[in-house]
Amino acid sequence: KVAVRYRPFMIDPNTQPDGEDYLSYNRRRWGGDGWTRSLRESGKRDGVAFANWKIWPNTLHANRLLMFAEEAGFGAVVKDVLMRMCYEEGENVS
């Protein structure tokens, strides 16, 4: 049996509390969003198009939710919902 545990990880604690416009954030932090090309191409092959990635979220609260969900045995479900909301539905999960 394999047990998978999801551990929250905050990529950038300096992200604005309510998140930031995706492209503006990437321009400020890395000079553009070119670094996401390979991620997007890989995602397409796996059925995740990153179609509406509009917001670079501040993931503090999403990470807290994931931590509590993991403790309750729902980590995978919550992780999937948060990822879909952020990358496919263009929702701000901040």
PDB file of C-alpha atoms in Angstrom, residues 9-57:
ATOM      1  CA  PHE A   9       4.349  24.693   0.102  1.00  0.00           C
ATOM      2  CA  MET A  10       4.219  28.442  -0.360  1.00  0.00           C
ATOM      3  CA  ILE A  11       6.201  29.348  -3.467  1.00  0.00           C
ATOM      4  CA  ASP A  12       6.457  33.071  -2.761  1.00  0.00           C
ATOM      5  CA  PRO A  13       5.492  34.467   0.649  1.00  0.00           C
ATOM      6  CA  ASN A  14       5.861  37.978  -0.807  1.00  0.00           C
ATOM      7  CA  THR A  15       2.840  37.549  -3.080  1.00  0.00           C
ATOM      8  CA  GLN A  16       0.203  40.176  -2.315  1.00  0.00           C
ATOM      9  CA  PRO A  17      -2.360  38.921   0.260  1.00  0.00           C
ATOM     10  CA  ASP A  18      -5.184  38.864  -2.308  1.00  0.00           C
ATOM     11  CA  GLY A  19      -3.054  37.412  -5.106  1.00  0.00           C
ATOM     12  CA  GLU A  20      -1.783  39.205  -8.201  1.00  0.00           C
ATOM     13  CA  ASP A  21      -2.508  39.357 -11.897  1.00  0.00           C
ATOM     14  CA  TYR A  22      -0.716  36.339 -13.389  1.00  0.00           C
ATOM     15  CA  LEU A  23       1.256  38.126 -16.096  1.00  0.00           C
ATOM     16  CA  SER A  24       2.093  41.171 -13.974  1.00  0.00           C
ATOM     17  CA  TYR A  25       3.425  38.928 -11.235  1.00  0.00           C
ATOM     18  CA  ASN A  26       5.553  36.897 -13.654  1.00  0.00           C
ATOM     19  CA  ARG A  27       6.957  40.025 -15.292  1.00  0.00           C
ATOM     20  CA  ARG A  28       7.870  41.472 -11.913  1.00  0.00           C
ATOM     21  CA  ARG A  29       9.356  38.269 -10.520  1.00  0.00           C
ATOM     22  CA  TRP A  30      10.958  36.630 -13.572  1.00  0.00           C
ATOM     23  CA  GLY A  31      10.733  39.120 -16.427  1.00  0.00           C
ATOM     24  CA  GLY A  32       7.897  37.208 -18.111  1.00  0.00           C
ATOM     25  CA  ASP A  33       6.042  33.921 -18.072  1.00  0.00           C
ATOM     26  CA  GLY A  34       8.293  32.018 -20.479  1.00  0.00           C
ATOM     27  CA  TRP A  35       9.207  29.615 -17.689  1.00  0.00           C
ATOM     28  CA  THR A  36       5.626  28.264 -17.809  1.00  0.00           C
ATOM     29  CA  ARG A  37       5.825  27.081 -21.444  1.00  0.00           C
ATOM     30  CA  SER A  38       7.183  23.632 -20.646  1.00  0.00           C
ATOM     31  CA  LEU A  39       4.729  23.305 -17.768  1.00  0.00           C
ATOM     32  CA  ARG A  40       1.829  24.186 -20.055  1.00  0.00           C
ATOM     33  CA  GLU A  41       3.001  21.801 -22.785  1.00  0.00           C
ATOM     34  CA  SER A  42       3.418  18.963 -20.304  1.00  0.00           C
ATOM     35  CA  GLY A  43       0.020  19.766 -18.805  1.00  0.00           C
ATOM     36  CA  LYS A  44      -1.704  19.589 -22.189  1.00  0.00           C
ATOM     37  CA  ARG A  45      -0.401  16.058 -22.669  1.00  0.00           C
ATOM     38  CA  ASP A  46      -1.913  15.134 -19.307  1.00  0.00           C
ATOM     39  CA  GLY A  47      -5.234  16.883 -19.924  1.00  0.00           C
ATOM     40  CA  VAL A  48      -4.477  20.031 -17.903  1.00  0.00           C
ATOM     41  CA  ALA A  49      -4.363  22.971 -20.264  1.00  0.00           C
ATOM     42  CA  PHE A  50      -3.799  25.756 -17.724  1.00  0.00           C
ATOM     43  CA  ALA A  51      -6.449  27.451 -19.839  1.00  0.00           C
ATOM     44  CA  ASN A  52      -7.494  30.248 -17.498  1.00  0.00           C
ATOM     45  CA  TRP A  53      -4.476  30.840 -15.284  1.00  0.00           C
ATOM     46  CA  LYS A  54      -5.303  34.482 -14.529  1.00  0.00           C
ATOM     47  CA  ILE A  55      -4.163  34.987 -10.951  1.00  0.00           C
ATOM     48  CA  TRP A  56      -0.924  34.214  -9.163  1.00  0.00           C
ATOM     49  CA  PRO A  57      -2.472  33.386  -5.805  1.00  0.00           C
TER      50      PRO A  57
END
